[in-house]
Short mmCIF file of C-alpha atoms in Angstrom, two decimals:
data_model
loop_
_atom_site.label_atom_id
_atom_site.label_comp_id
_atom_site.label_asym_id
_atom_site.label_seq_id
_atom_site.Cartn_x
_atom_site.Cartn_y
_atom_site.Cartn_z
CA MET P 1 146.88 -203.79 -103.65
CA GLY P 2 146.84 -202.74 -107.28
CA VAL P 3 148.10 -199.66 -109.06
CA ASP P 4 147.01 -198.67 -112.56
CA ILE P 5 149.25 -196.03 -114.18
CA GLY P 6 147.61 -193.92 -116.91
CA GLY P 7 148.65 -190.98 -118.96
CA THR P 8 146.64 -188.54 -116.91
CA LYS P 9 145.97 -190.26 -113.55
CA ILE P 10 147.11 -193.08 -111.37
CA LEU P 11 144.63 -195.23 -109.50
CA GLY P 12 145.57 -197.26 -106.42
CA ALA P 13 143.28 -199.68 -104.59
CA LEU P 14 143.11 -202.33 -101.87
CA VAL P 15 141.58 -205.44 -103.47
CA SER P 16 140.17 -208.42 -101.60
CA GLU P 17 140.67 -212.00 -102.81
CA SER P 18 137.21 -211.97 -104.31
CA GLY P 19 138.06 -208.91 -106.47
CA GLU P 20 136.26 -206.38 -104.34
CA ILE P 21 137.68 -202.91 -104.02
CA ILE P 22 137.98 -202.01 -100.34
CA TYR P 23 139.58 -198.60 -100.71
CA GLU P 24 140.90 -196.52 -103.59
CA ALA P 25 142.70 -193.24 -104.31
CA ARG P 26 143.64 -191.29 -107.42
CA VAL P 27 146.51 -188.89 -108.04
CA PRO P 28 147.65 -187.00 -111.18
CA SER P 29 150.12 -188.88 -113.36
CA PRO P 30 153.51 -187.23 -114.14
CA ALA P 31 153.68 -189.18 -117.33
CA GLN P 32 156.71 -187.44 -118.85
CA ASP P 33 158.94 -187.53 -115.72
CA PRO P 34 160.18 -191.10 -114.88
CA ASP P 35 161.83 -190.02 -111.66
CA LEU P 36 158.75 -188.24 -110.34
CA MET P 37 156.65 -191.19 -111.43
CA VAL P 38 158.59 -193.53 -109.16
CA MET P 39 158.01 -191.37 -106.10
CA THR P 40 154.41 -190.70 -106.96
CA VAL P 41 153.68 -194.42 -107.16
CA VAL P 42 155.63 -194.99 -103.96
CA ASP P 43 153.63 -192.34 -102.07
CA LEU P 44 150.35 -193.75 -103.45
CA ILE P 45 151.20 -197.24 -102.34
CA ARG P 46 152.12 -196.01 -98.88
CA ASP P 47 148.94 -193.93 -98.57
CA VAL P 48 146.56 -196.67 -99.84
CA SER P 49 148.29 -199.39 -97.69
CA SER P 50 147.83 -197.26 -94.57
CA HIS P 51 144.07 -197.69 -94.96
CA ALA P 52 144.24 -201.49 -94.82
CA LYS P 53 142.70 -203.29 -91.84
CA GLU P 54 144.56 -206.43 -92.85
CA LYS P 55 148.17 -206.91 -93.90
CA VAL P 56 148.96 -205.87 -97.54
CA VAL P 57 150.90 -208.84 -98.88
CA GLY P 58 152.09 -207.28 -102.13
CA ALA P 59 151.42 -204.76 -104.88
CA GLY P 60 150.76 -205.22 -108.56
CA VAL P 61 151.54 -202.21 -110.79
CA ALA P 62 149.95 -202.02 -114.20
CA ALA P 63 151.31 -199.81 -116.94
CA ALA P 64 150.92 -199.49 -120.74
CA GLY P 65 153.88 -200.85 -122.56
CA PHE P 66 156.09 -203.87 -123.14
CA ILE P 67 157.00 -205.53 -119.81
CA ASP P 68 159.84 -208.06 -119.69
CA ALA P 69 159.34 -211.79 -118.89
CA ASN P 70 160.51 -211.20 -115.30
CA GLN P 71 157.76 -208.63 -114.73
CA SER P 72 160.33 -206.10 -113.51
CA THR P 73 161.36 -203.83 -116.40
CA ILE P 74 159.20 -201.67 -118.66
CA LEU P 75 161.04 -202.09 -122.00
CA TYR P 76 159.02 -199.58 -123.96
CA ALA P 77 156.14 -197.38 -123.06
CA PRO P 78 155.77 -194.54 -125.62
CA ASN P 79 153.05 -192.65 -123.82
CA LEU P 80 154.89 -192.67 -120.49
CA ASN P 81 158.39 -191.81 -121.78
CA TRP P 82 159.96 -195.07 -120.47
CA ARG P 83 162.67 -197.06 -122.24
CA ASN P 84 164.28 -200.04 -120.39
CA GLU P 85 162.99 -198.65 -117.12
CA PRO P 86 163.81 -201.01 -114.17
CA PHE P 87 160.60 -199.89 -112.52
CA ARG P 88 160.18 -202.75 -110.03
CA ASP P 89 163.67 -202.31 -108.60
CA ARG P 90 163.28 -198.59 -108.32
CA LEU P 91 160.02 -198.96 -106.38
CA ALA P 92 161.56 -201.68 -104.19
CA GLN P 93 164.25 -199.25 -103.10
CA HIS P 94 161.60 -197.31 -101.20
CA LEU P 95 159.10 -200.00 -100.19
CA ASP P 96 159.26 -203.02 -97.89
CA LEU P 97 156.65 -204.85 -100.06
CA PRO P 98 156.92 -207.35 -102.89
CA ILE P 99 156.17 -205.71 -106.25
CA VAL P 100 154.99 -207.18 -109.58
CA ILE P 101 154.93 -205.10 -112.80
CA GLU P 102 152.20 -205.96 -115.32
CA ASN P 103 150.96 -204.72 -118.72
CA ASP P 104 147.75 -202.73 -118.17
CA ALA P 105 145.70 -204.69 -120.79
CA ASN P 106 146.83 -207.97 -119.26
CA ALA P 107 145.78 -206.75 -115.86
CA ALA P 108 142.36 -205.61 -117.12
CA GLY P 109 141.94 -208.85 -119.00
CA TRP P 110 142.74 -210.90 -115.95
CA ALA P 111 140.17 -209.00 -113.92
CA GLU P 112 137.51 -209.78 -116.53
CA TYR P 113 138.52 -213.44 -116.66
CA LYS P 114 138.67 -213.95 -112.98
CA PHE P 115 135.78 -211.83 -111.77
CA GLY P 116 133.92 -210.32 -114.74
CA ALA P 117 132.58 -211.01 -118.19
CA GLY P 118 135.03 -213.88 -118.87
CA LYS P 119 134.35 -215.73 -115.64
CA ASN P 120 133.91 -219.46 -115.85
CA THR P 121 135.68 -219.77 -119.20
CA LYS P 122 138.86 -221.62 -120.10
CA ASP P 123 139.95 -219.48 -123.08
CA MET P 124 139.25 -215.75 -123.31
CA VAL P 125 140.57 -212.81 -125.24
CA MET P 126 140.03 -209.21 -124.23
CA LEU P 127 140.43 -206.17 -126.40
CA THR P 128 140.42 -202.69 -124.89
CA LEU P 129 139.48 -199.81 -127.15
CA GLY P 130 140.95 -196.58 -125.77
CA THR P 131 143.98 -194.49 -126.71
CA GLY P 132 145.11 -197.64 -128.55
CA VAL P 133 143.86 -201.18 -128.86
CA GLY P 134 145.13 -203.33 -126.02
CA GLY P 135 144.89 -207.07 -125.75
CA ALA P 136 145.01 -209.88 -123.20
CA VAL P 137 145.00 -213.63 -123.87
CA VAL P 138 143.91 -216.29 -121.38
CA ALA P 139 144.43 -219.80 -122.65
CA ASP P 140 143.88 -222.99 -120.65
CA TYR P 141 143.11 -220.92 -117.57
CA LYS P 142 146.44 -219.03 -117.73
CA LEU P 143 147.37 -215.51 -118.73
CA ARG P 144 149.76 -215.76 -121.69
CA ARG P 145 152.67 -213.41 -121.60
CA GLY P 146 154.79 -215.17 -124.28
CA GLY P 147 158.49 -216.11 -124.33
CA PHE P 148 159.67 -212.56 -123.91
CA GLY P 149 156.75 -211.18 -121.87
CA MET P 150 155.15 -209.27 -124.79
CA ALA P 151 152.29 -211.50 -125.96
CA GLY P 152 148.81 -210.05 -126.36
CA GLU P 153 149.68 -206.93 -128.36
CA LEU P 154 146.57 -207.58 -130.44
CA GLY P 155 146.11 -203.97 -131.51
CA HIS P 156 148.90 -204.63 -134.02
CA VAL P 157 147.07 -207.27 -136.04
CA ARG P 158 147.12 -205.83 -139.55
CA VAL P 159 143.71 -205.28 -141.18
CA VAL P 160 144.65 -203.00 -144.11
CA GLN P 161 147.65 -203.75 -146.29
CA ASP P 162 149.78 -200.65 -146.56
CA GLY P 163 147.23 -198.82 -144.52
CA LYS P 164 147.58 -196.01 -141.96
CA GLN P 165 150.93 -195.61 -140.26
CA CYS P 166 151.03 -197.09 -136.72
CA GLY P 167 153.27 -196.12 -133.84
CA CYS P 168 154.65 -199.64 -133.81
CA GLY P 169 156.39 -198.95 -137.14
CA ARG P 170 154.02 -200.95 -139.36
CA LYS P 171 151.07 -199.88 -141.50
CA GLY P 172 147.46 -200.93 -141.33
CA CYS P 173 147.25 -202.15 -137.70
CA VAL P 174 143.72 -202.41 -136.27
CA GLU P 175 144.72 -199.86 -133.59
CA GLN P 176 144.71 -197.17 -136.34
CA TYR P 177 141.05 -198.01 -137.24
CA SER P 178 139.22 -199.15 -134.11
CA SER P 179 140.69 -197.35 -131.05
CA GLY P 180 139.07 -194.41 -129.39
CA THR P 181 141.80 -192.23 -130.84
CA ALA P 182 141.03 -193.46 -134.39
CA VAL P 183 137.33 -192.85 -133.89
CA VAL P 184 137.92 -189.22 -132.73
CA LYS P 185 140.37 -188.57 -135.64
CA ALA P 186 137.74 -189.77 -138.10
CA ALA P 187 135.13 -187.50 -136.53
CA ARG P 188 137.44 -184.52 -136.61
CA LYS P 189 138.22 -185.13 -140.28
CA LEU P 190 134.55 -185.32 -140.99
CA ALA P 191 133.77 -182.18 -139.03
CA GLY P 192 136.56 -180.36 -140.93
CA SER P 193 134.99 -181.10 -144.30
CA ALA P 194 132.43 -178.74 -145.75
CA GLY P 195 129.85 -181.44 -146.37
CA PRO P 196 126.52 -181.87 -144.59
CA ALA P 197 127.61 -185.20 -143.04
CA GLY P 198 129.76 -183.40 -140.43
CA GLN P 199 127.18 -180.73 -139.55
CA ARG P 200 126.22 -182.17 -136.11
CA LEU P 201 129.87 -182.63 -135.17
CA ARG P 202 130.66 -179.03 -136.12
CA GLU P 203 127.79 -177.84 -133.93
CA LEU P 204 129.00 -179.83 -130.98
CA LYS P 205 132.50 -178.47 -131.44
CA GLU P 206 131.19 -174.92 -131.59
CA ARG P 207 129.09 -175.49 -128.48
CA ASP P 208 131.81 -177.04 -126.32
CA GLY P 209 134.89 -175.50 -127.82
CA GLU P 210 136.41 -178.88 -128.71
CA LEU P 211 135.62 -182.11 -130.51
CA GLY P 212 136.80 -185.07 -128.40
CA GLY P 213 135.41 -188.38 -127.21
CA GLN P 214 132.67 -186.84 -125.21
CA GLN P 215 131.23 -184.87 -128.12
CA VAL P 216 131.54 -187.87 -130.53
CA TYR P 217 129.75 -190.09 -127.97
CA ALA P 218 127.02 -187.49 -127.65
CA ALA P 219 126.49 -187.51 -131.45
CA LEU P 220 126.45 -191.28 -131.39
CA LEU P 221 123.66 -191.37 -128.79
CA GLU P 222 121.74 -188.93 -131.01
CA GLN P 223 122.02 -191.57 -133.80
CA ASP P 224 123.82 -189.08 -136.03
CA PRO P 225 124.21 -191.03 -139.30
CA ALA P 226 127.76 -189.95 -139.96
CA VAL P 227 128.98 -190.95 -136.54
CA LEU P 228 127.09 -194.22 -136.70
CA GLY P 229 129.06 -194.83 -139.89
CA ILE P 230 132.37 -194.14 -138.12
CA PHE P 231 131.48 -196.68 -135.41
CA ARG P 232 130.37 -199.22 -138.01
CA ASP P 233 133.73 -198.98 -139.74
CA ALA P 234 135.65 -199.20 -136.49
CA GLY P 235 133.64 -202.23 -135.42
CA ARG P 236 133.99 -204.10 -138.70
CA TYR P 237 137.75 -203.67 -138.74
CA LEU P 238 137.98 -204.93 -135.19
CA GLY P 239 135.78 -207.93 -136.04
CA GLN P 240 138.03 -208.79 -138.98
CA ALA P 241 141.07 -208.69 -136.66
CA MET P 242 139.23 -210.97 -134.23
CA ALA P 243 138.58 -213.49 -136.96
CA THR P 244 142.29 -213.67 -137.61
CA ILE P 245 142.97 -213.99 -133.86
CA THR P 246 140.34 -216.81 -133.74
CA ALA P 247 142.35 -218.80 -136.30
CA VAL P 248 145.25 -218.86 -133.89
CA LEU P 249 143.69 -218.91 -130.38
CA ASP P 250 140.09 -220.13 -130.82
CA PRO P 251 138.74 -218.38 -127.68
CA GLU P 252 135.28 -219.09 -126.21
CA VAL P 253 134.63 -215.44 -125.61
CA TYR P 254 135.83 -212.01 -126.57
CA VAL P 255 135.48 -209.26 -124.00
CA ILE P 256 135.45 -205.74 -125.39
CA GLY P 257 136.48 -202.99 -122.94
CA GLY P 258 137.75 -199.43 -123.01
CA GLY P 259 135.89 -196.24 -123.61
CA VAL P 260 134.62 -197.16 -127.09
CA SER P 261 132.87 -200.23 -125.63
CA GLU P 262 130.43 -197.89 -123.80
CA ALA P 263 128.65 -197.58 -127.11
CA GLY P 264 127.17 -201.07 -126.44
CA ASP P 265 125.42 -202.69 -129.39
CA LEU P 266 126.23 -199.70 -131.61
CA ILE P 267 129.84 -201.06 -131.68
CA LEU P 268 129.16 -204.69 -130.86
CA ASP P 269 126.85 -205.29 -133.78
CA PRO P 270 129.37 -204.16 -136.45
CA ILE P 271 132.14 -206.05 -134.55
CA ARG P 272 130.03 -209.24 -134.90
CA GLU P 273 129.35 -208.46 -138.53
CA GLY P 274 133.02 -208.11 -139.33
CA PHE P 275 133.97 -211.18 -137.20
CA LEU P 276 131.41 -213.54 -138.78
CA GLY P 277 132.10 -212.19 -142.29
CA ASP P 278 135.82 -213.17 -141.96
CA LEU P 279 135.58 -216.15 -139.67
CA PRO P 280 137.55 -219.18 -141.12
CA ALA P 281 135.29 -222.18 -141.79
CA ARG P 282 132.18 -220.34 -140.62
CA GLY P 283 129.28 -222.76 -140.29
CA PHE P 284 131.54 -225.63 -139.41
CA ARG P 285 132.85 -224.41 -136.07
CA PRO P 286 131.47 -222.99 -132.81
CA GLU P 287 131.36 -219.15 -132.84
CA ALA P 288 132.87 -217.19 -129.92
CA ARG P 289 130.59 -214.94 -127.88
CA ILE P 290 131.32 -211.20 -128.05
CA VAL P 291 130.44 -209.27 -124.95
CA THR P 292 131.27 -205.94 -123.23
CA ALA P 293 133.47 -205.84 -120.19
CA ALA P 294 131.96 -205.90 -116.73
CA PHE P 295 134.44 -203.46 -115.30
CA THR P 296 135.17 -199.95 -116.54
CA ASN P 297 137.84 -197.86 -114.83
CA GLN P 298 138.73 -200.35 -112.11
CA ALA P 299 139.71 -203.41 -114.14
CA GLY P 300 143.41 -202.55 -114.13
CA VAL P 301 143.84 -202.28 -110.36
CA ILE P 302 141.69 -205.32 -109.71
CA GLY P 303 143.64 -207.47 -112.19
CA ALA P 304 147.08 -206.09 -111.13
CA ALA P 305 146.30 -206.81 -107.46
CA ASP P 306 145.09 -210.37 -108.15
CA LEU P 307 148.10 -211.16 -110.50
CA ALA P 308 150.41 -209.96 -107.73
CA ARG P 309 148.62 -212.18 -105.27
CA GLU P 310 148.99 -215.20 -107.57
CA SER P 311 152.64 -214.43 -108.33
CA LEU P 312 153.57 -214.10 -104.68
CA ALA P 313 151.73 -217.26 -103.76
CA LYS P 314 154.15 -219.20 -105.98
CA LEU P 315 157.19 -217.92 -104.11
#
């Protein structure tokens, strides 16, 4: 089974070897209480496992943050209030089941590589555009975790020298320009100005009492020129980061996931523009395909479950 821990909810699911979800359940996420988080995940695993018609052979648990090379300790997860948290061992104290801990973007990327938009490729990069910009790297058919388990943090590729401050401690990371959070911040700044460009955003805020991702997306679907501009900027910055990534990894395909990817070509077109505009040796090399993810909210649990299955098969 797979578990995907988010800031507001936790999803658990039984997953077949072909990547099919057999049963799933969701519970609220006690993101700021590490002790309660342990028991919440334990209870969810027990509940979901009880619905299995076949034996559950292991569980993969996906969470945002830096996971150590042994896939046992969450070294740093700012949104979940974890620092050097021995999460696997704490879960194992309550469960008679092998556990693997995985970075959430790696889990989602593996699901896309194995069963989704990256299927039948050898080298793939996934970028998830949500609260931040997550990344996953598959090279030579293998998920790359790096020497210390922290590879694939692609949201921290710098695109603006001395740019916006990032939570990682640097300035100018692509996460500050292309994530869902960055898009909403730009929209709120525009709506807070007195100019006519933010008029539609102000109307939506007045109507709904807030200006969040849902309202920004509604304005995008209406082809509001100002919001289209925000998405063009976000896409171009991401494309420029991808051109840099290509110089190192040379993937066959980029898979774009997360909430922002639901904009489809309205985000993919500027991504491709930024990518091709900065691509090293353009015209003398093959160009990677750029596609949206096949899975939405279930990629994490599918990937976590399959990575647990693969890890346990090696024991």
